[in-house]
Coordinates of C-alpha atoms in Angstrom, one line a residue:
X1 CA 30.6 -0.1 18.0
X2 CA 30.1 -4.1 18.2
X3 CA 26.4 -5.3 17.0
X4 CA 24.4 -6.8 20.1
X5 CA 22.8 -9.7 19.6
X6 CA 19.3 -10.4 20.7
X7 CA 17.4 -13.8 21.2
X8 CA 13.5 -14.5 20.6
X9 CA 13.7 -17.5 23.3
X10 CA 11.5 -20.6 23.0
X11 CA 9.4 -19.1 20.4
X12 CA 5.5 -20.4 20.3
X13 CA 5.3 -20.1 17.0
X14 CA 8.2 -19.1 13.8
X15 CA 7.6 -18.8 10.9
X16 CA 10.3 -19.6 8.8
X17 CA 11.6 -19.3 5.2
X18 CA 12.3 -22.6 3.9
X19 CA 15.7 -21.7 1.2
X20 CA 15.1 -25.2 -0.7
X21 CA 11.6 -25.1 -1.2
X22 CA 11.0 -21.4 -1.7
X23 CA 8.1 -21.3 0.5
X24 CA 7.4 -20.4 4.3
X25 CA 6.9 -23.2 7.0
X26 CA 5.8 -23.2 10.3
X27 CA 7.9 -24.3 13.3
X28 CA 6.9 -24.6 16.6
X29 CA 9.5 -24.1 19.9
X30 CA 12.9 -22.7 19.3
X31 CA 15.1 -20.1 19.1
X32 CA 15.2 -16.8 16.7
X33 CA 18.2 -15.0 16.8
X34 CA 20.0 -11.9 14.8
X35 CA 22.9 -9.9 15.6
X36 CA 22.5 -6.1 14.4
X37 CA 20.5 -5.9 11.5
X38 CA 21.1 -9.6 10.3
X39 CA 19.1 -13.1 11.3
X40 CA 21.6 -15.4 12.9
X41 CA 19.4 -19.0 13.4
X42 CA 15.6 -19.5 13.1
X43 CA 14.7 -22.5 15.1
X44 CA 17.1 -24.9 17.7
X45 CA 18.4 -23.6 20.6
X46 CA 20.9 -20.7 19.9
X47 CA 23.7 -21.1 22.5
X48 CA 26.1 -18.4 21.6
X49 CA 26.9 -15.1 23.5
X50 CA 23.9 -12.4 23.4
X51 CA 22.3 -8.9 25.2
X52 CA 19.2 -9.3 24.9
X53 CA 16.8 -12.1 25.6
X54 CA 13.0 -12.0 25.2
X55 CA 10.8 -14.4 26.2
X56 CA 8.7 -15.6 23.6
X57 CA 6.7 -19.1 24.2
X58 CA 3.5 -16.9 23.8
X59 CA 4.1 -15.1 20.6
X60 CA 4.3 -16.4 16.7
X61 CA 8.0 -15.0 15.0
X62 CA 7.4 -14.0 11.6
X63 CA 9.1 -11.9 9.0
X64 CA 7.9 -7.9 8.4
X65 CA 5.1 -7.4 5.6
X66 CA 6.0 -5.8 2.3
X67 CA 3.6 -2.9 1.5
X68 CA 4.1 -2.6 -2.2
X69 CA 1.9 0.4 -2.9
X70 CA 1.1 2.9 -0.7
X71 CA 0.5 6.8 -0.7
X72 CA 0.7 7.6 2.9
X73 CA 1.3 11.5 2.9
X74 CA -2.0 12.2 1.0
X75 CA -4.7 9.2 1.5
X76 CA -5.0 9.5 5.5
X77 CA -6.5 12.9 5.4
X78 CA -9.1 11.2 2.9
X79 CA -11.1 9.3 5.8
X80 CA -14.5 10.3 6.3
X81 CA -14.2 12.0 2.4
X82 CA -14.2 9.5 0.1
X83 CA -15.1 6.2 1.4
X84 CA -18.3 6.3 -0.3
X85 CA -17.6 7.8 -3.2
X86 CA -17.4 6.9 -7.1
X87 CA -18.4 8.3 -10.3
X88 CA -21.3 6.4 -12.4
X89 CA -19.9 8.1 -15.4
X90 CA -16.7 7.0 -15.3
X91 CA -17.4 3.6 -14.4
X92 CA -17.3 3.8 -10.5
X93 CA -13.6 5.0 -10.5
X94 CA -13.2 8.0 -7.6
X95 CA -9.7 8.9 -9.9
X96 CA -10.8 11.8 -12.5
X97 CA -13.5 13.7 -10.1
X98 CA -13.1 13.3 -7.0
X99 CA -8.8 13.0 -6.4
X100 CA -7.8 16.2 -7.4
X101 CA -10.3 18.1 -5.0
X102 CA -7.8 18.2 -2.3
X103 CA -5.0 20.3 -1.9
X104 CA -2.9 19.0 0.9
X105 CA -0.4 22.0 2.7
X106 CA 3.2 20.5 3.7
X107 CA 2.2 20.5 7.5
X108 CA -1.3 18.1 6.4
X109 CA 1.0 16.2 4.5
X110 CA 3.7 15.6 7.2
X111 CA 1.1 14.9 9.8
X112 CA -0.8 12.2 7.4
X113 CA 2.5 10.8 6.6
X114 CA 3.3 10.4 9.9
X115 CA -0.2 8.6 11.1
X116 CA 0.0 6.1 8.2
X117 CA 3.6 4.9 9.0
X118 CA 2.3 4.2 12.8
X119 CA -0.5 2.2 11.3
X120 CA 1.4 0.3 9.1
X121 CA 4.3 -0.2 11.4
X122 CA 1.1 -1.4 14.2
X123 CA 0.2 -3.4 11.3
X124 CA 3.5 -5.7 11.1
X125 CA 4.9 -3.7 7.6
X126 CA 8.3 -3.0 8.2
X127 CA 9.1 -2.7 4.0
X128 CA 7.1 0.3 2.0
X129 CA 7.3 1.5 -1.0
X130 CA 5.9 5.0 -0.5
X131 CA 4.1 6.6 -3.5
X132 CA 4.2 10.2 -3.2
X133 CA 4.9 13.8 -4.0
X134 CA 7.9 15.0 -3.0
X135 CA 7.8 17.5 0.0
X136 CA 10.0 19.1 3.3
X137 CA 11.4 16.6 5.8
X138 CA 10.0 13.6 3.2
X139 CA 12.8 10.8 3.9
X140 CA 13.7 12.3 7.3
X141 CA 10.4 11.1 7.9
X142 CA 10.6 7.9 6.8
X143 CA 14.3 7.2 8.8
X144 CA 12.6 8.6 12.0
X145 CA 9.8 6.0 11.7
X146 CA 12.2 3.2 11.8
X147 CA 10.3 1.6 8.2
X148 CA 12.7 0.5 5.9
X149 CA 11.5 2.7 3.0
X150 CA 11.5 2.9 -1.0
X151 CA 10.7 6.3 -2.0
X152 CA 8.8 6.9 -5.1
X153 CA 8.4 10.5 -5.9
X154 CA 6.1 10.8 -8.4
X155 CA 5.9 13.0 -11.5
X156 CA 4.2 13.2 -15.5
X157 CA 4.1 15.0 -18.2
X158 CA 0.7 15.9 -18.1
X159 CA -2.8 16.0 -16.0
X160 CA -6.5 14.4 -16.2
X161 CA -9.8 16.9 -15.8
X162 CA -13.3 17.1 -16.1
X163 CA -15.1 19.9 -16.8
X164 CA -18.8 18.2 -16.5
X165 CA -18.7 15.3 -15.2
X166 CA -18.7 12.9 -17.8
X167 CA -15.9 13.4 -20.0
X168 CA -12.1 13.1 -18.8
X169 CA -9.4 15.4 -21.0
X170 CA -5.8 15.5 -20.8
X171 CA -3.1 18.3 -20.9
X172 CA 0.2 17.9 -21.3
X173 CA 3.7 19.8 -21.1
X174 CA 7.2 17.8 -22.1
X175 CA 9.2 20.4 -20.8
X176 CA 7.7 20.3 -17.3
X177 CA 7.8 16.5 -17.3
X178 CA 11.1 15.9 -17.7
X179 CA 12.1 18.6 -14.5
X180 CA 9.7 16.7 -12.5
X181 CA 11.3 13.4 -13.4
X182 CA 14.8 14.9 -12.8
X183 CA 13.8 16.7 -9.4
X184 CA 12.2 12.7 -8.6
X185 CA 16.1 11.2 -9.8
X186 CA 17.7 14.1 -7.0
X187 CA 15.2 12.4 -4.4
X188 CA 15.7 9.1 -5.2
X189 CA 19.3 9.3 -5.4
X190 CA 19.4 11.0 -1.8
X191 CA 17.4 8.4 -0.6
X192 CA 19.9 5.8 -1.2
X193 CA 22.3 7.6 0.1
X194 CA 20.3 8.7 3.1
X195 CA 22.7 8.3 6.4
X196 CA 19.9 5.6 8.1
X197 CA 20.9 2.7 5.7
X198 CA 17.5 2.0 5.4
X199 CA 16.2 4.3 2.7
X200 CA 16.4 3.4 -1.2
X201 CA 14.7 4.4 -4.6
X202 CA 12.0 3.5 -7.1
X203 CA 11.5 5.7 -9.8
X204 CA 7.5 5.9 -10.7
X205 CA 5.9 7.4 -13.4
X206 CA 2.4 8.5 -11.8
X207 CA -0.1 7.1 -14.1
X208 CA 0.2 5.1 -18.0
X209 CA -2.0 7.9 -19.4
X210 CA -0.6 11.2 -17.7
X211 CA 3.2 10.2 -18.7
X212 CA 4.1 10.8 -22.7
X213 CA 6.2 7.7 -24.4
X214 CA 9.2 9.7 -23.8
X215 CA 9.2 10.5 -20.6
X216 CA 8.6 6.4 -19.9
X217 CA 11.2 5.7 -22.6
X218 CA 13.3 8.4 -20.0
X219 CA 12.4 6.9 -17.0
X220 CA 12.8 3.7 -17.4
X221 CA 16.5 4.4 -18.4
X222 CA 17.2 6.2 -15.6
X223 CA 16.3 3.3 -13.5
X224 CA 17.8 0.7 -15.2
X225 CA 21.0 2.9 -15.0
X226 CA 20.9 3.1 -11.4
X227 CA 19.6 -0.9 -11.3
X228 CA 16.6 0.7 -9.6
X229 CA 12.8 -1.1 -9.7
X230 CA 9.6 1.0 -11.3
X231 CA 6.4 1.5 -10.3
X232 CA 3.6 3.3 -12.3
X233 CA -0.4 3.0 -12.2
X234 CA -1.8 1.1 -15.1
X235 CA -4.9 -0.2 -15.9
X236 CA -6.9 1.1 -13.3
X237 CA -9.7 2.1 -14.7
X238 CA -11.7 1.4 -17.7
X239 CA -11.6 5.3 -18.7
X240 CA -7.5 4.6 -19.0
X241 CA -8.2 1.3 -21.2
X242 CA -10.2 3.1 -23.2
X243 CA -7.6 5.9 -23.4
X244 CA -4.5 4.0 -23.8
X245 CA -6.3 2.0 -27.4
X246 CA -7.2 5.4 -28.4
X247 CA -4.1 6.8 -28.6
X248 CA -1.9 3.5 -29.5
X249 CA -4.1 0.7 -30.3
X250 CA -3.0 -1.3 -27.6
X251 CA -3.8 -2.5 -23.9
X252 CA -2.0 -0.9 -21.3
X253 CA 0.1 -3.5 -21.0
X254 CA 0.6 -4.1 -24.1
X255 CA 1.4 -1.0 -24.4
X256 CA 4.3 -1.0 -21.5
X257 CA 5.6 -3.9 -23.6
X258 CA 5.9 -2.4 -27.2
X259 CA 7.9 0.4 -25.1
X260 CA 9.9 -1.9 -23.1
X261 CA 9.5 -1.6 -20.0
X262 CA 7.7 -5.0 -18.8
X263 CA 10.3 -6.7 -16.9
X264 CA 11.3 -8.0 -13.4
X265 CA 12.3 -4.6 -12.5
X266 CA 8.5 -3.2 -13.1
X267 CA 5.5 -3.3 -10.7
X268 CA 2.1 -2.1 -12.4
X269 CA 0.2 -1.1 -9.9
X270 CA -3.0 -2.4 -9.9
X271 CA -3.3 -4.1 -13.1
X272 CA -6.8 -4.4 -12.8
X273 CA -8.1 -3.8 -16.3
X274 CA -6.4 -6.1 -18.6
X275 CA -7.7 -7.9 -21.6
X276 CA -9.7 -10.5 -20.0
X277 CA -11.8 -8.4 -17.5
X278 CA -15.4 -8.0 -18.4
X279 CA -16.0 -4.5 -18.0
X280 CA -13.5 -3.9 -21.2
X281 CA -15.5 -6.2 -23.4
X282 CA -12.0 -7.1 -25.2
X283 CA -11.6 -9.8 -28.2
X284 CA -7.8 -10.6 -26.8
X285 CA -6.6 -12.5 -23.4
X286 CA -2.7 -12.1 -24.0
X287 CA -2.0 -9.1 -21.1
X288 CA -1.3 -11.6 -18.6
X289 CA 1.0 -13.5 -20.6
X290 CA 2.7 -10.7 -21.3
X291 CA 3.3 -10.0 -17.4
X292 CA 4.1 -13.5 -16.5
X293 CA 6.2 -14.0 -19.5
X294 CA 8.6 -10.8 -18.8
X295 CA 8.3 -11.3 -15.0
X296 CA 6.3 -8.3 -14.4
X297 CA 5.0 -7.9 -10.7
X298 CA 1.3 -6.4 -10.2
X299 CA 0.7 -4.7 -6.6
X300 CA -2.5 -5.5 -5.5
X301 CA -4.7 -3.6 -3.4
X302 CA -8.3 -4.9 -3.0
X303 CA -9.6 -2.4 -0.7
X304 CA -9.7 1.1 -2.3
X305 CA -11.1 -0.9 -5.3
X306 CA -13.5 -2.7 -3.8
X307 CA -15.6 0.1 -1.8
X308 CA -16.2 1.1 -5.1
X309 CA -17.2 -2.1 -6.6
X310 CA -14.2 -2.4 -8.7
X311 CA -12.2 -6.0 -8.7
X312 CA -9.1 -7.7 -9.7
X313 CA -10.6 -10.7 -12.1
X314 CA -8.9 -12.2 -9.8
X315 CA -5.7 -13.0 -7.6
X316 CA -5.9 -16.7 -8.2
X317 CA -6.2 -16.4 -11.5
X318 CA -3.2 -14.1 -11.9
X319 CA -1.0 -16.6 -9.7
X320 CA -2.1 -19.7 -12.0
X321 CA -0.9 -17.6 -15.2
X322 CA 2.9 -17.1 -13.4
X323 CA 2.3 -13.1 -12.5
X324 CA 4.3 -12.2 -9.9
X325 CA 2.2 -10.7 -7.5
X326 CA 2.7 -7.9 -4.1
X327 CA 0.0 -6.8 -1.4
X328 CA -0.3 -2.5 -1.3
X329 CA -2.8 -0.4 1.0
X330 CA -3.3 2.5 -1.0
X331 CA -5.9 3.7 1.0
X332 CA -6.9 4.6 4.5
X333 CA -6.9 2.9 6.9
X334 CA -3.3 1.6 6.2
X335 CA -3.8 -1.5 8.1
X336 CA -1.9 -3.9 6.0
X337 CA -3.0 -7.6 7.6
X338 CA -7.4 -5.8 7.0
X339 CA -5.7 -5.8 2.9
X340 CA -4.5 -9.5 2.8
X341 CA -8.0 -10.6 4.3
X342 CA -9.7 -8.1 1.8
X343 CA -7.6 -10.0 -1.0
X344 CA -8.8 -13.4 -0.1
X345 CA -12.3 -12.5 0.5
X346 CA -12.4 -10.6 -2.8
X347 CA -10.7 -12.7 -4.7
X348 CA -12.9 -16.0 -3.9
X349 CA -15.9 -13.8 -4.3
X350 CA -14.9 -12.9 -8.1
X351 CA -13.6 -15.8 -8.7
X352 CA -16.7 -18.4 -7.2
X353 CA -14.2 -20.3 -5.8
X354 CA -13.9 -20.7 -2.2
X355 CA -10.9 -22.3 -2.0
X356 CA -9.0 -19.3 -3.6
X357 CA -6.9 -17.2 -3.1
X358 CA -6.0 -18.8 0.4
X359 CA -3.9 -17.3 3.1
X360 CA -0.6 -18.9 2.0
X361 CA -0.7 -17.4 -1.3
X362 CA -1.7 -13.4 0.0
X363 CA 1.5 -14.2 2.9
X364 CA 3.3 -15.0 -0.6
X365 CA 2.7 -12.0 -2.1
X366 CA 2.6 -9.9 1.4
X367 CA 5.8 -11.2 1.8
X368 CA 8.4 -12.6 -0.5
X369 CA 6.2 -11.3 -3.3
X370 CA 6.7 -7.2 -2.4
X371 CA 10.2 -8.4 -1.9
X372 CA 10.9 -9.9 -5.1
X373 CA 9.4 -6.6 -6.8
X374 CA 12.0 -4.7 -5.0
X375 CA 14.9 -6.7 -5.8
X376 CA 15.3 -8.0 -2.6
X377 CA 16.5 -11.6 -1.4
X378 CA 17.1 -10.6 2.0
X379 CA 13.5 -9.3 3.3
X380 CA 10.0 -10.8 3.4
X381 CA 11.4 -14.1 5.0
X382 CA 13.0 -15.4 8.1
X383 CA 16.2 -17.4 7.5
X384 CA 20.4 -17.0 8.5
X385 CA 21.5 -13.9 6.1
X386 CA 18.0 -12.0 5.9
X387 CA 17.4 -9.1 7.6
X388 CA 15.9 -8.3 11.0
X389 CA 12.7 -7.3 10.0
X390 CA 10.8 -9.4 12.3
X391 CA 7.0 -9.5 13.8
X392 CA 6.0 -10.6 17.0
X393 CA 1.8 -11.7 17.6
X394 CA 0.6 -12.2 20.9
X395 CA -0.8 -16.2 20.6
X396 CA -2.7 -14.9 23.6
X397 CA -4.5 -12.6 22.6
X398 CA -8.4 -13.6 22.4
X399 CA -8.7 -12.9 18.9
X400 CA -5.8 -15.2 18.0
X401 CA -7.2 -18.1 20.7
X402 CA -7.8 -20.7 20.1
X403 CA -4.4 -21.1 18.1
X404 CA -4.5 -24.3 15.9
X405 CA -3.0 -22.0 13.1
X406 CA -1.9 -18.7 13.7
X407 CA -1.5 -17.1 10.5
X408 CA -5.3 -17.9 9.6
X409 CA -6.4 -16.7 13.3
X410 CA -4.0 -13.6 12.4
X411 CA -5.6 -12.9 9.0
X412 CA -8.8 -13.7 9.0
X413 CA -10.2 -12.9 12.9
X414 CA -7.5 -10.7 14.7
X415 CA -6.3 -8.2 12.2
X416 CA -3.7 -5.9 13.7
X417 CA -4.6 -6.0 17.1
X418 CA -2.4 -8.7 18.4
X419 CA 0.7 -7.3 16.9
X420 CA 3.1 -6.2 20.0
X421 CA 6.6 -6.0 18.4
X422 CA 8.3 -5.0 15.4
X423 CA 11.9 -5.0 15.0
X424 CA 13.5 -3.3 11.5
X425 CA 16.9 -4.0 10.6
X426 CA 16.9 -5.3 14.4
X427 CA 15.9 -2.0 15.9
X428 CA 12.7 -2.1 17.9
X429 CA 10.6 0.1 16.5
X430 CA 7.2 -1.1 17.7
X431 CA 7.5 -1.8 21.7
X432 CA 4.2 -3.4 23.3
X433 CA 1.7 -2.5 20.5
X434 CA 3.3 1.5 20.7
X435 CA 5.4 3.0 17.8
X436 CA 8.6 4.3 18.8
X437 CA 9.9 6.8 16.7
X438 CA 6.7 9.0 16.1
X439 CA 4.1 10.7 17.9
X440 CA 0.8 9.4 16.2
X441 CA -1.5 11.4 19.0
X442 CA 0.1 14.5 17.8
X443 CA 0.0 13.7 14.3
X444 CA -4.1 12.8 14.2
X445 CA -4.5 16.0 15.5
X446 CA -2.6 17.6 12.5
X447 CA -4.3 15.4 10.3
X448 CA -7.8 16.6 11.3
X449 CA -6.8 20.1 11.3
X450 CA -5.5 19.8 8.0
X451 CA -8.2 17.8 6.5
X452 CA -11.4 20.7 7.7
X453 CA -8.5 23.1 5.7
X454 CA -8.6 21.1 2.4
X455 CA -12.2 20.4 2.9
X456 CA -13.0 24.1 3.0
X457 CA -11.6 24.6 -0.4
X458 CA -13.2 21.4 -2.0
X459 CA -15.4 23.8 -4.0
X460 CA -12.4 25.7 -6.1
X461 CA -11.7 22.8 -7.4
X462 CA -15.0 20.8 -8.2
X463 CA -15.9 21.1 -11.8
X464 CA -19.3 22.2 -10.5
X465 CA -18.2 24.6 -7.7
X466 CA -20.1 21.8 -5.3
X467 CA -18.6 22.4 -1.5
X468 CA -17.5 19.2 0.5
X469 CA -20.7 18.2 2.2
X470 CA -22.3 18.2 -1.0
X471 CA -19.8 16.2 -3.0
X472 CA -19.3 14.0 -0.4
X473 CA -22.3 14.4 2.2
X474 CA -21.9 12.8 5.4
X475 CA -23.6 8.9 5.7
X476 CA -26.4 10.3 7.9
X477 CA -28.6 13.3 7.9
X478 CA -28.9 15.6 10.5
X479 CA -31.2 16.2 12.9
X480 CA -33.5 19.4 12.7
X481 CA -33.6 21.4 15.5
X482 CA -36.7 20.4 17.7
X483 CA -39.0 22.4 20.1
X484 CA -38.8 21.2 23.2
X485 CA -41.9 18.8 24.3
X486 CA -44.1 19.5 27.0
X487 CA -43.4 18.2 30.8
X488 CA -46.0 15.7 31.5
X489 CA -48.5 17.1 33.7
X490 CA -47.5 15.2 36.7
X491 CA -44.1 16.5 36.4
X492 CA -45.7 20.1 35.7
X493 CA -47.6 19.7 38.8
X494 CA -44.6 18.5 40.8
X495 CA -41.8 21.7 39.8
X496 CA -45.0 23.7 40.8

């Protein structure tokens, strides 16, 4: 069957992906076309044969968003749960008494899969990298939703606890780490092999302090054999710092580098607590010459973080060194363009300065950043070759008027809500602000089914046998019952 070829006619807005200059531009007017799943022209007129012409003199063309970190089959069923909440003796983080309360069945975790890839599909990402466990229907999922996906089953050799509240242990077992990283190999290697075409691999180790050197000696083999990227959480928390000098005298990423795994082909997630962030108190500042130096890429994602009070020190600051860096949600809601603002206003809040990180550098790092990470050339941008993994904003839309510069009216007033089209690998897969391939209604009703089932069993696995509305009590009391008040007498008088 021949590829059709469709036009984006007289385009408002593009914006393009200047090859010489490694950077976007804007153009205004012209023609975007691609046949199948590749770009043909980005700007002109395109006067060759096509089936499919859309008028677009009232929306901005720009390429699909690159979620970098993301953990959509588990985090959705979180809202209402954890927005608020954070452990004072573990510095804030929510990670070693609060994430392990839930335990998510396979139907709650199809259903929450299925809402966050219609938010982030409504949210212009058409690239994820999808953290997760490993469960039924997983990549079938992901090819139904249209996303071009990067599955990263998780797995470790061991497991965090508490058992009052203020101390964090570890327990480990080698033998069941290595069949969860082989069972994560099957899953990745299917994914590549998945019939949509649109489906590949990352192999992630879960978390720096749950994974033994030899399983990340493993791993990282594994991937490099199969010229795979990695992903794995590392300095997240000051609790891990602390952990990771314990055990071998180094920073986490110092760490990552004594075992050889720093390279172009690794993506620390979060990266927050390196040697120069105040909250570690540390003598050195070498961890981010150590990223920039082996090309390391660190996702970002501001918003999970920063309920809490935790920060990046800071986005800017990481650029300026030469780190590589890639946007990720990692939270609920999994509205990707709420993260970029979330990044800038962060970032110049840490940092005192107001004039970064602006909205060029977070569309970097949305964009050709999360792409890079990957080992990708061909997404994140809009040029001749790339693929069709294209966004279409309504310039019309109030939130985006007036429109002197679209990608700032996008980012920082309009969010998601002008977002009308999404096209992956030139299939439509959002049509007029609706996803096509999934039935979000259906799903939220899953979701919330699933979530009161979790929530009921919150208690079993609290270190203090609290139930959920303690743990995690709602943001507003209830009101007591009241007796009813008296009819004023004229009203009395009246029913009489």
């Amino acid at each position: 069957m021949q590829a059709e070829t469709t036009v984006l006619r007289d385009c408002g807005w593009i914006i393009s992906w200047n090859a010489a200059e490694a950077r976007h531009e804007y153009m205004q007017g012209g023609d975007v076309a691609f046949r199948g799943d590749r770009v043909l022209q980005v700007g002109g007129r395109y006067e060759g044969a096509f089936e499919h012409e859309v008028d677009a003199r009232e929306r901005l063309v720009m390429p699909g968003f690159v979620d970098l970190h993301a953990h959509p089959t588990f985090e959705t069923m979180l809202k209402g749960l954890t927005d608020e909440v954070g452990s004072p003796n573990f510095y804030q983080s929510s990670l070693y008494e609060f994430l392990f309360l839930f335990e998510l069945d396979e139907d709650g975790m199809r259903a929450s899969n299925e809402v966050a890839l219609s938010e982030l599909l409504l949210s212009g990402v058409t690239s994820l990298c999808d953290i997760s466990v490993p469960h039924e229907g997983w990549l079938d999922t992901m090819a139904r939703s249209g996303i071009r996906g990067f599955a990263a089953p998780m797995f470790r050799s061991g497991r965090w606890f508490t058992r009052n509240g203020h101390s964090v242990e570890y327990e480990f077992d080698e033998p069941q780490g290595r069949s969860r990283l082989e069972k994560a190999l099957a899953v990745v290697d299917e994914a590549r092999a998945h019939p949509s075409g649109r489906l590949d691999g990352v192999v992630s180790p879960a978390q720096i302090d749950t994974c033994s050197e030899e399983l990340l000696r493993d791993a990282a083999a594994e991937a490099r054999a199969r010229n795979m990227p990695i992903q794995i959480h590392a300095s997240q928390s000051v609790v891990e710092f602390n952990e990771i000098m314990r055990r071998h005298g180094r920073t986490p990423a110092g760490w990552l580098g004594d075992l050889g795994l720093l390279g172009p082909d690794l993506t620390i997630g979060h990266g927050i607590f390196m040697d120069h962030h105040e909250w570690v108190a540390w003598s050195t500042r070498n961890d981010l010459g150590l990223l920039a130096e082996s090309g390391t890429t660190v996702a970002h994602c501001p918003t999970v973080f920063v309920r809490r009070g935790i920060s990046l020190r800071h986005f800017a600051e990481y650029r300026a060194a030469g780190v590589n860096m890639g946007i990720g949600t990692d939270t609920f809601p999994h509205n990707f363009v709420e993260e970029m603002r979330n990044a800038i206003y962060v970032g110049r809040t840490v940092s005192g300065n107001s004039k970064g990180p602006t909205a060029q550098m977070v569309f970097e790092a949305a964009t050709v950043g999360g792409a890079k990470a990957l080992g990708r050339d061909d997404i994140g941008r809009l040029a001749p070759g790339a693929k069709a993994d294209i966004v279409l904003v309504d310039l019309m839309h109030p939130a985006m008027r007036p429109v002197r510069d679209p990608l700032r009216s996008l980012i920082f007033s309009a969010g998601d809500r002008p977002i009308r089209d999404v096209y992956v690998d030139g299939r439509q897969v959002v049509s007029a602000g609706k996803v096509t391939g999934l039935d979000r209604e259906a799903a939220l009703a899953r979701v919330e089914e699933a979530q009161a089932r979790s929530a009921a069993q919150v208690h079993k696995y609290d270190w203090a046998g609290r139930p959920a509305d303690e743990v995690m009590p709602h943001a507003l009391p209830f009101a007591k019952a009241r007796a009813a008040a008296p009819a004023p007498a004229g009203e009395a008088e009246a029913e009489a």
